[in-house]
Amino acid sequence: MAAGERRTGDLSGVVQLLRDGQPRTRAELGQLTGLARSTVSARVDQLLAAGLVTPAGEASSTGGRPPATLAFHPGARITLAIDLGATHARVAVTDLASTVLAEHLDTIAISDGPGPVLDHVAKVAAKLVEHTGRHTSELVGVGVGLPGPVDHATGRPTNPPIMPGWDDADVAGHLGALLGTPVLVDNDVNVMALGEHATEFADVDHLLFVKVATGIGAGVISDGAIRRGAQGAAGDVGHIAVPGGRDVLCRCGNTGCLEAVAGGRAIAAELAAAGLPALTSADVVALVRSGDVTALRTVRDAGRAIGEVLATCVSMLNPSVIVLGGSVAEAGEHLLAGIREVVYRRSLPLATQHLRIVSSRTKGRAGVLGASTMVVDHLLTSGALEDMLG
Amino acid sequence: MAAGERRTGDLSGVVQLLRDGQPRTRAELGQLTGLARSTVSARVDQLLAAGLVTPAGEASSTGGRPPATLAFHPGARITLAIDLGATHARVAVTDLASTVLAEHLDTIAISDGPGPVLDHVAKVAAKLVEHTGRHTSELVGVGVGLPGPVDHATGRPTNPPIMPGWDDADVAGHLGALLGTPVLVDNDVNVMALGEHATEFADVDHLLFVKVATGIGAGVISDGAIRRGAQGAAGDVGHIAVPGGRDVLCRCGNTGCLEAVAGGRAIAAELAAAGLPALTSADVVALVRSGDVTALRTVRDAGRAIGEVLATCVSMLNPSVIVLGGSVAEAGEHLLAGIREVVYRRSLPLATQHLRIVSSRTKGRAGVLGASTMVVDHLLTSGALEDMLG
């Protein structure tokens, strides 16, 4: 078996096939999975009993009794999806198709540390589950996105620069104990990439999700799956030196980093120096929306700097879609225009001829959609479904 | 099933398991593949009959009759591996473990066009197979690496800049007709990455292979597999703009490209301008080996320029190993030193704390080893083995 590949059971195989929403007959399931007729029957019966699969009417037939079809029933269980930022916590309850059933957006301070933040989030989450009329016993898992590097295998943050007190914190253990269900943790941008990919670009195999907010980071989808790299640090583009970048000191200690030149705080500082009322990314977006010419020009310049770095990423990874998300990306076309200008000028024609550079379509929900997707993917690829149904 | 994943048969599954060279009992094979005892027996019998698996003595036992073990027999079939450069053709016959049985290195001119070059290579290959005492009917396939972008799905080059007359040429069809066996074609650097990974770094999941020759290119291994991107152009780093790079015109039409600043021809031109006898990468390497101070400094500067681009790739992909190959890389430590200096200065600690930057260990054979690996991987993941054994 190839490295990184994991053998999954027949139950997961059947659900994976039905996950696209299309009903299928037992015969079709046998054909597509390569399983024997008797095995398909046994697995389908197990899934029917658990409510994960339901009868879905009859297939069309050329004669004789038309065969019954079966469909995935995503409402059978639920997930909790938690998107934590420096100052926000978005919590959602979703079904197994990552449809949001209930959602809550909170202001928090991540710098309060893991104990207070996670205790608060767990309380909000439990209430939210109750609010949907469901029960935490129906959870198949909790997905969490954190604003810093995360060791995905252990679910612990690794020296996260904007999360004082969180280094090596047992986020999965802490939340798991409070909510009584497995918890998966990843970097927020990886989770956003997963969410945008699963819900809006499922047919795209090579996608970069770039978050432009106070910080700048990317999530890499290649051959249909998220690529985290050796230490889970893949996509950490905020501290790449911008070609011709100014000599600005970055919080990482280097100078001329992308984040220090084109991040939300950097843009706000530049606008403030020009006498404009800008402190945060939201202020920058407001100035752009008001049509302030200095703000337009500054945001477009930030786009150009981001484009310099993305041009290299395009040559390296040859994606077919780059999605821009994050609070600064809400400035819209002006940021996109700067990025496009440089990427299309600096990359080879073969890599850009079919490349689309677009704004996020998930309206701020990429994080929770991705956290939910991560949980369901894990359920169906780790053997967890087999364990759950015995 | 995840995108890009392909269902393979039980036969391939058994061979994949045994491919690591460790003998296993039928019971172990059943346990590891999840197949029923009777299925394992049927598959093993098929593989024994085809000679792909052989009895390998008895396992140790705690009592009773010790069970017999089975091992992969890589000598049962052969592959042809062809590594084409601008001026060389290296052809090898290998077994299914990519051990080279015979090898031939030729001078060619790729600019002669696909007809003459492929006819010549096919003749050399057929003779080489004969020379090993084998027959072309024993071939499971031919793997080819070409010095330009290749659409891996069709095996056709896509506007390859240094291969006049090869655009959209049916390389796989042409060679397949001459040799009577399936042909897989890929970009030379992807093939080199595969070869270096399979033979020297099989335990590493995230690796970049960087070829520094007349041109500069990279092969990306992520989560254990080569990542080609949407058009097969991933790793095309030669035309990335070097931060602070000089205003040199590149053959691609842009200025300041990595290749135009740090490729073998660029270094040779710089040395020639300084009055040194340098025309090719080989001349550069000879000058470095002779200890010429100007050559040492120029190669180290080229390493720094390559390091600027690789620092971005490290942040983006978080590999644990970068392997340097290609004719200029034979200049050794001086090129490496320049690369290391910049990569370790410009990347985040999390991404570089376990990063190794090393010279290729395959002694010019990465291409043929990779071409052979590509053929065997395809045999075991495409259903081709199942087709072959009926």
Short mmCIF file of N, CA, C and O in Angstrom, two decimals, chain B residues 144-249:
data_model
loop_
_atom_site.label_atom_id
_atom_site.label_comp_id
_atom_site.label_asym_id
_atom_site.label_seq_id
_atom_site.Cartn_x
_atom_site.Cartn_y
_atom_site.Cartn_z
N VAL B 144 9.41 6.38 -19.60
CA VAL B 144 10.24 7.36 -20.29
C VAL B 144 10.20 8.70 -19.55
O VAL B 144 9.12 9.18 -19.18
N GLY B 145 11.36 9.30 -19.34
CA GLY B 145 11.44 10.67 -18.83
C GLY B 145 11.91 11.59 -19.94
O GLY B 145 12.89 11.29 -20.62
N LEU B 146 11.18 12.70 -20.16
CA LEU B 146 11.50 13.65 -21.22
C LEU B 146 11.87 15.02 -20.64
O LEU B 146 11.24 15.45 -19.66
N PRO B 147 12.81 15.73 -21.27
CA PRO B 147 13.24 17.03 -20.72
C PRO B 147 12.30 18.18 -21.09
O PRO B 147 12.72 19.13 -21.73
N GLY B 148 11.05 18.08 -20.68
CA GLY B 148 10.08 19.14 -20.93
C GLY B 148 8.76 18.77 -20.29
O GLY B 148 8.61 17.66 -19.78
N PRO B 149 7.78 19.70 -20.32
CA PRO B 149 6.46 19.41 -19.74
C PRO B 149 5.76 18.31 -20.52
O PRO B 149 5.82 18.27 -21.75
N VAL B 150 5.10 17.41 -19.80
CA VAL B 150 4.43 16.27 -20.41
C VAL B 150 3.03 16.15 -19.83
O VAL B 150 2.84 16.28 -18.62
N ASP B 151 2.03 15.93 -20.68
CA ASP B 151 0.71 15.58 -20.20
C ASP B 151 0.75 14.09 -19.86
O ASP B 151 0.74 13.24 -20.74
N HIS B 152 0.82 13.80 -18.54
CA HIS B 152 1.07 12.42 -18.10
C HIS B 152 -0.04 11.47 -18.57
O HIS B 152 0.21 10.31 -18.86
N ALA B 153 -1.27 11.96 -18.65
CA ALA B 153 -2.40 11.10 -19.02
C ALA B 153 -2.25 10.59 -20.45
O ALA B 153 -2.53 9.43 -20.75
N THR B 154 -1.80 11.46 -21.38
CA THR B 154 -1.68 11.05 -22.78
C THR B 154 -0.25 10.69 -23.15
O THR B 154 -0.02 10.08 -24.20
N GLY B 155 0.72 11.07 -22.31
CA GLY B 155 2.12 10.80 -22.63
C GLY B 155 2.68 11.69 -23.72
O GLY B 155 3.69 11.37 -24.35
N ARG B 156 2.04 12.85 -23.95
CA ARG B 156 2.51 13.75 -24.99
C ARG B 156 3.16 15.00 -24.40
O ARG B 156 2.60 15.60 -23.48
N PRO B 157 4.31 15.43 -24.95
CA PRO B 157 4.94 16.68 -24.50
C PRO B 157 4.05 17.87 -24.84
O PRO B 157 3.33 17.85 -25.84
N THR B 158 4.09 18.90 -23.96
CA THR B 158 3.27 20.09 -24.17
C THR B 158 4.18 21.30 -24.36
O THR B 158 4.76 21.80 -23.40
N ASN B 159 4.32 21.79 -25.58
CA ASN B 159 5.19 22.94 -25.88
C ASN B 159 6.54 22.87 -25.17
O ASN B 159 6.91 23.82 -24.48
N PRO B 160 7.28 21.78 -25.33
CA PRO B 160 8.55 21.68 -24.61
C PRO B 160 9.60 22.63 -25.21
O PRO B 160 9.90 22.51 -26.39
N PRO B 161 10.13 23.58 -24.43
CA PRO B 161 10.97 24.64 -25.00
C PRO B 161 12.27 24.13 -25.65
O PRO B 161 12.69 24.67 -26.65
N ILE B 162 12.90 23.08 -25.11
CA ILE B 162 14.18 22.65 -25.69
C ILE B 162 14.02 21.41 -26.56
O ILE B 162 14.99 20.71 -26.86
N MET B 163 12.78 21.09 -26.99
CA MET B 163 12.54 19.89 -27.79
C MET B 163 11.79 20.24 -29.09
O MET B 163 10.65 19.82 -29.28
N PRO B 164 12.45 20.95 -30.02
CA PRO B 164 11.75 21.35 -31.25
C PRO B 164 11.21 20.13 -31.99
O PRO B 164 11.90 19.12 -32.14
N GLY B 165 9.95 20.20 -32.44
CA GLY B 165 9.35 19.10 -33.19
C GLY B 165 8.62 18.09 -32.32
O GLY B 165 7.94 17.20 -32.83
N TRP B 166 8.74 18.21 -30.99
CA TRP B 166 8.13 17.22 -30.10
C TRP B 166 6.76 17.62 -29.58
O TRP B 166 6.12 16.83 -28.89
N ASP B 167 6.32 18.85 -29.86
CA ASP B 167 5.05 19.28 -29.26
C ASP B 167 3.92 18.34 -29.65
O ASP B 167 3.68 18.10 -30.84
N ASP B 168 3.23 17.80 -28.65
CA ASP B 168 2.08 16.92 -28.85
C ASP B 168 2.43 15.61 -29.58
O ASP B 168 1.54 14.92 -30.09
N ALA B 169 3.72 15.27 -29.64
CA ALA B 169 4.12 14.01 -30.30
C ALA B 169 3.62 12.81 -29.49
O ALA B 169 3.65 12.82 -28.26
N ASP B 170 3.16 11.77 -30.19
CA ASP B 170 2.63 10.59 -29.51
C ASP B 170 3.77 9.64 -29.13
O ASP B 170 3.96 8.58 -29.73
N VAL B 171 4.53 10.04 -28.11
CA VAL B 171 5.71 9.29 -27.69
C VAL B 171 5.32 7.88 -27.26
O VAL B 171 5.95 6.89 -27.64
N ALA B 172 4.25 7.78 -26.46
CA ALA B 172 3.83 6.48 -25.95
C ALA B 172 3.40 5.57 -27.11
O ALA B 172 3.76 4.38 -27.16
N GLY B 173 2.63 6.12 -28.04
CA GLY B 173 2.15 5.33 -29.18
C GLY B 173 3.30 4.84 -30.05
O GLY B 173 3.36 3.67 -30.44
N HIS B 174 4.22 5.75 -30.35
CA HIS B 174 5.35 5.44 -31.23
C HIS B 174 6.23 4.34 -30.62
O HIS B 174 6.51 3.32 -31.26
N LEU B 175 6.65 4.53 -29.37
CA LEU B 175 7.51 3.54 -28.72
C LEU B 175 6.76 2.23 -28.46
O LEU B 175 7.33 1.14 -28.58
N GLY B 176 5.48 2.35 -28.11
CA GLY B 176 4.67 1.16 -27.84
C GLY B 176 4.58 0.27 -29.07
O GLY B 176 4.66 -0.96 -28.97
N ALA B 177 4.41 0.90 -30.24
CA ALA B 177 4.32 0.13 -31.48
C ALA B 177 5.64 -0.58 -31.77
O ALA B 177 5.66 -1.73 -32.24
N LEU B 178 6.75 0.09 -31.46
CA LEU B 178 8.06 -0.52 -31.74
C LEU B 178 8.42 -1.63 -30.76
O LEU B 178 9.07 -2.60 -31.11
N LEU B 179 7.98 -1.47 -29.49
CA LEU B 179 8.41 -2.42 -28.46
C LEU B 179 7.30 -3.37 -28.02
O LEU B 179 7.55 -4.31 -27.24
N GLY B 180 6.08 -3.13 -28.48
CA GLY B 180 4.99 -4.06 -28.21
C GLY B 180 4.58 -4.15 -26.75
O GLY B 180 4.17 -5.23 -26.28
N THR B 181 4.64 -3.05 -26.04
CA THR B 181 4.29 -3.06 -24.62
C THR B 181 3.85 -1.66 -24.20
O THR B 181 4.20 -0.68 -24.87
N PRO B 182 3.04 -1.53 -23.13
CA PRO B 182 2.57 -0.20 -22.73
C PRO B 182 3.72 0.74 -22.37
O PRO B 182 4.74 0.29 -21.82
N VAL B 183 3.56 2.02 -22.68
CA VAL B 183 4.60 3.01 -22.42
C VAL B 183 4.03 4.14 -21.56
O VAL B 183 2.96 4.66 -21.85
N LEU B 184 4.74 4.50 -20.49
CA LEU B 184 4.36 5.63 -19.65
C LEU B 184 5.39 6.73 -19.82
O LEU B 184 6.59 6.45 -19.79
N VAL B 185 4.91 7.96 -19.97
CA VAL B 185 5.83 9.07 -20.20
C VAL B 185 5.60 10.15 -19.15
O VAL B 185 4.46 10.42 -18.76
N ASP B 186 6.67 10.75 -18.66
CA ASP B 186 6.54 11.87 -17.74
C ASP B 186 7.73 12.80 -17.92
O ASP B 186 8.72 12.46 -18.58
N ASN B 187 7.62 13.95 -17.32
CA ASN B 187 8.70 14.92 -17.28
C ASN B 187 9.92 14.30 -16.57
O ASN B 187 9.77 13.56 -15.61
N ASP B 188 11.13 14.61 -17.06
CA ASP B 188 12.33 13.97 -16.50
C ASP B 188 12.51 14.20 -14.99
O ASP B 188 12.94 13.30 -14.27
N VAL B 189 12.16 15.39 -14.53
CA VAL B 189 12.40 15.67 -13.10
C VAL B 189 11.40 14.93 -12.22
O VAL B 189 11.76 14.45 -11.13
N ASN B 190 10.15 14.79 -12.67
CA ASN B 190 9.20 13.96 -11.93
C ASN B 190 9.72 12.54 -11.81
O ASN B 190 9.64 11.90 -10.74
N VAL B 191 10.24 12.03 -12.91
CA VAL B 191 10.76 10.66 -12.93
C VAL B 191 11.98 10.53 -12.00
O VAL B 191 12.09 9.56 -11.24
N MET B 192 12.85 11.53 -12.01
CA MET B 192 14.01 11.50 -11.11
C MET B 192 13.56 11.53 -9.64
O MET B 192 14.12 10.84 -8.79
N ALA B 193 12.55 12.33 -9.35
CA ALA B 193 12.04 12.41 -7.98
C ALA B 193 11.51 11.04 -7.54
O ALA B 193 11.79 10.56 -6.43
N LEU B 194 10.77 10.39 -8.44
CA LEU B 194 10.25 9.04 -8.15
C LEU B 194 11.39 8.07 -7.86
O LEU B 194 11.33 7.28 -6.91
N GLY B 195 12.44 8.12 -8.69
CA GLY B 195 13.56 7.19 -8.55
C GLY B 195 14.33 7.40 -7.26
O GLY B 195 14.63 6.46 -6.53
N GLU B 196 14.65 8.65 -6.98
CA GLU B 196 15.40 8.96 -5.75
C GLU B 196 14.57 8.57 -4.53
O GLU B 196 15.08 8.00 -3.56
N HIS B 197 13.27 8.87 -4.59
CA HIS B 197 12.39 8.57 -3.46
C HIS B 197 12.28 7.06 -3.23
O HIS B 197 12.47 6.58 -2.12
N ALA B 198 12.02 6.32 -4.30
CA ALA B 198 11.78 4.88 -4.15
C ALA B 198 13.03 4.14 -3.68
O ALA B 198 12.94 3.20 -2.89
N THR B 199 14.20 4.57 -4.16
CA THR B 199 15.40 3.78 -3.87
C THR B 199 16.20 4.27 -2.67
O THR B 199 16.88 3.50 -2.02
N GLU B 200 16.12 5.57 -2.35
CA GLU B 200 16.98 6.09 -1.29
C GLU B 200 16.21 6.72 -0.13
O GLU B 200 16.76 6.90 0.96
N PHE B 201 14.96 7.10 -0.36
CA PHE B 201 14.22 7.80 0.70
C PHE B 201 12.79 7.25 0.82
O PHE B 201 11.84 8.01 0.98
N ALA B 202 12.67 5.93 0.77
CA ALA B 202 11.34 5.32 0.76
C ALA B 202 10.57 5.62 2.06
O ALA B 202 9.34 5.57 2.08
N ASP B 203 11.28 5.93 3.14
CA ASP B 203 10.62 6.20 4.41
C ASP B 203 10.23 7.68 4.56
O ASP B 203 9.67 8.07 5.59
N VAL B 204 10.54 8.49 3.55
CA VAL B 204 10.25 9.93 3.63
C VAL B 204 8.97 10.22 2.84
O VAL B 204 8.84 9.84 1.69
N ASP B 205 8.00 10.89 3.48
CA ASP B 205 6.72 11.15 2.81
C ASP B 205 6.70 12.46 2.03
O ASP B 205 5.86 12.65 1.15
N HIS B 206 7.58 13.39 2.40
CA HIS B 206 7.55 14.71 1.79
C HIS B 206 8.96 15.07 1.30
O HIS B 206 9.84 15.34 2.12
N LEU B 207 9.16 15.05 0.00
CA LEU B 207 10.49 15.24 -0.59
C LEU B 207 10.40 16.11 -1.83
O LEU B 207 9.47 16.00 -2.62
N LEU B 208 11.38 17.00 -1.99
CA LEU B 208 11.51 17.74 -3.25
C LEU B 208 12.80 17.27 -3.92
O LEU B 208 13.84 17.22 -3.27
N PHE B 209 12.73 16.93 -5.20
CA PHE B 209 13.93 16.65 -5.97
C PHE B 209 14.14 17.85 -6.88
O PHE B 209 13.25 18.22 -7.64
N VAL B 210 15.30 18.47 -6.79
CA VAL B 210 15.57 19.65 -7.61
C VAL B 210 16.72 19.34 -8.55
O VAL B 210 17.81 18.96 -8.11
N LYS B 211 16.44 19.43 -9.83
CA LYS B 211 17.48 19.21 -10.85
C LYS B 211 18.06 20.54 -11.26
O LYS B 211 17.34 21.44 -11.68
N VAL B 212 19.37 20.69 -11.08
CA VAL B 212 20.05 21.90 -11.52
C VAL B 212 20.99 21.50 -12.64
O VAL B 212 22.03 20.87 -12.39
N ALA B 213 20.61 21.80 -13.87
CA ALA B 213 21.44 21.50 -15.03
C ALA B 213 21.37 22.73 -15.93
O ALA B 213 21.34 23.84 -15.40
N THR B 214 21.34 22.56 -17.25
CA THR B 214 21.14 23.71 -18.12
C THR B 214 19.83 24.40 -17.70
O THR B 214 19.77 25.61 -17.53
N GLY B 215 18.80 23.59 -17.51
CA GLY B 215 17.54 24.09 -16.95
C GLY B 215 17.47 23.75 -15.47
O GLY B 215 18.31 23.02 -14.94
N ILE B 216 16.43 24.30 -14.80
CA ILE B 216 16.21 23.99 -13.38
C ILE B 216 14.75 23.57 -13.23
O ILE B 216 13.85 24.25 -13.73
N GLY B 217 14.52 22.44 -12.58
CA GLY B 217 13.15 21.98 -12.36
C GLY B 217 13.07 21.17 -11.08
O GLY B 217 14.09 20.78 -10.52
N ALA B 218 11.85 20.91 -10.62
CA ALA B 218 11.68 20.16 -9.38
C ALA B 218 10.59 19.10 -9.54
O ALA B 218 9.69 19.24 -10.37
N GLY B 219 10.71 18.03 -8.78
CA GLY B 219 9.66 17.02 -8.66
C GLY B 219 9.16 17.04 -7.23
O GLY B 219 9.95 17.11 -6.29
N VAL B 220 7.84 17.01 -7.06
CA VAL B 220 7.22 17.16 -5.75
C VAL B 220 6.65 15.82 -5.27
O VAL B 220 5.73 15.28 -5.90
N ILE B 221 7.19 15.30 -4.17
CA ILE B 221 6.59 14.13 -3.53
C ILE B 221 5.90 14.63 -2.27
O ILE B 221 6.54 15.23 -1.40
N SER B 222 4.59 14.40 -2.15
CA SER B 222 3.87 14.83 -0.96
C SER B 222 2.95 13.69 -0.53
O SER B 222 2.30 13.07 -1.37
N ASP B 223 2.95 13.37 0.76
CA ASP B 223 2.22 12.20 1.26
C ASP B 223 2.58 10.96 0.46
O ASP B 223 1.72 10.14 0.12
N GLY B 224 3.86 10.83 0.14
CA GLY B 224 4.38 9.60 -0.45
C GLY B 224 4.20 9.42 -1.94
O GLY B 224 4.64 8.43 -2.50
N ALA B 225 3.53 10.38 -2.61
CA ALA B 225 3.29 10.21 -4.05
C ALA B 225 3.67 11.46 -4.81
O ALA B 225 3.70 12.57 -4.26
N ILE B 226 4.00 11.27 -6.09
CA ILE B 226 4.36 12.41 -6.92
C ILE B 226 3.11 13.25 -7.17
O ILE B 226 2.02 12.72 -7.39
N ARG B 227 3.24 14.58 -7.09
CA ARG B 227 2.11 15.48 -7.34
C ARG B 227 2.42 16.25 -8.61
O ARG B 227 3.39 16.99 -8.67
N ARG B 228 1.60 16.05 -9.64
CA ARG B 228 1.89 16.64 -10.95
C ARG B 228 1.11 17.92 -11.20
O ARG B 228 1.41 18.64 -12.14
N GLY B 229 0.11 18.22 -10.40
CA GLY B 229 -0.69 19.42 -10.62
C GLY B 229 -1.71 19.23 -11.72
O GLY B 229 -1.81 18.15 -12.32
N ALA B 230 -2.46 20.30 -12.01
CA ALA B 230 -3.61 20.21 -12.91
C ALA B 230 -3.21 19.92 -14.35
O ALA B 230 -3.89 19.17 -15.05
N GLN B 231 -2.09 20.50 -14.83
CA GLN B 231 -1.66 20.25 -16.22
C GLN B 231 -0.35 19.49 -16.28
O GLN B 231 0.31 19.47 -17.32
N GLY B 232 0.06 18.90 -15.17
CA GLY B 232 1.35 18.21 -15.16
C GLY B 232 2.52 19.17 -15.08
O GLY B 232 3.66 18.79 -15.30
N ALA B 233 2.27 20.44 -14.75
CA ALA B 233 3.33 21.44 -14.74
C ALA B 233 3.90 21.71 -13.35
O ALA B 233 4.77 22.56 -13.18
N ALA B 234 3.44 20.99 -12.33
CA ALA B 234 3.96 21.20 -10.98
C ALA B 234 5.47 21.01 -10.96
O ALA B 234 6.00 20.15 -11.65
N GLY B 235 6.16 21.79 -10.16
CA GLY B 235 7.61 21.67 -10.04
C GLY B 235 8.39 22.47 -11.07
O GLY B 235 9.61 22.42 -11.10
N ASP B 236 7.68 23.21 -11.91
CA ASP B 236 8.36 23.96 -12.97
C ASP B 236 8.93 25.25 -12.40
O ASP B 236 8.43 26.35 -12.67
N VAL B 237 10.00 25.15 -11.61
CA VAL B 237 10.51 26.28 -10.84
C VAL B 237 11.54 27.12 -11.60
O VAL B 237 11.98 28.15 -11.11
N GLY B 238 11.92 26.68 -12.80
CA GLY B 238 13.00 27.37 -13.52
C GLY B 238 12.67 28.79 -13.94
O GLY B 238 13.57 29.59 -14.18
N HIS B 239 11.37 29.10 -14.00
CA HIS B 239 11.00 30.42 -14.49
C HIS B 239 10.33 31.28 -13.42
O HIS B 239 9.60 32.22 -13.71
N ILE B 240 10.60 30.94 -12.17
CA ILE B 240 10.18 31.79 -11.06
C ILE B 240 11.15 32.97 -10.99
O ILE B 240 12.35 32.81 -11.20
N ALA B 241 10.61 34.16 -10.73
CA ALA B 241 11.45 35.34 -10.60
C ALA B 241 12.27 35.26 -9.31
O ALA B 241 11.70 35.01 -8.24
N VAL B 242 13.57 35.44 -9.41
CA VAL B 242 14.41 35.41 -8.22
C VAL B 242 14.33 36.75 -7.52
O VAL B 242 14.53 37.79 -8.15
N PRO B 243 14.00 36.75 -6.20
CA PRO B 243 13.99 38.01 -5.45
C PRO B 243 15.35 38.68 -5.60
O PRO B 243 16.38 38.07 -5.37
N GLY B 244 15.34 39.94 -6.04
CA GLY B 244 16.59 40.67 -6.22
C GLY B 244 17.43 40.12 -7.36
O GLY B 244 18.62 40.42 -7.47
N GLY B 245 16.79 39.27 -8.21
CA GLY B 245 17.53 38.68 -9.32
C GLY B 245 17.91 39.74 -10.35
O GLY B 245 17.25 40.76 -10.49
N ARG B 246 18.99 39.47 -11.06
CA ARG B 246 19.44 40.44 -12.06
C ARG B 246 18.48 40.47 -13.25
O ARG B 246 17.65 39.59 -13.40
N ASP B 247 18.64 41.48 -14.06
CA ASP B 247 17.68 41.76 -15.12
C ASP B 247 18.01 40.97 -16.39
O ASP B 247 17.96 41.50 -17.49
N VAL B 248 18.32 39.68 -16.22
CA VAL B 248 18.74 38.86 -17.36
C VAL B 248 17.52 38.38 -18.14
O VAL B 248 16.54 37.90 -17.56
N LEU B 249 17.59 38.45 -19.46
CA LEU B 249 16.49 37.95 -20.30
C LEU B 249 16.56 36.42 -20.32
O LEU B 249 17.62 35.83 -20.51
#
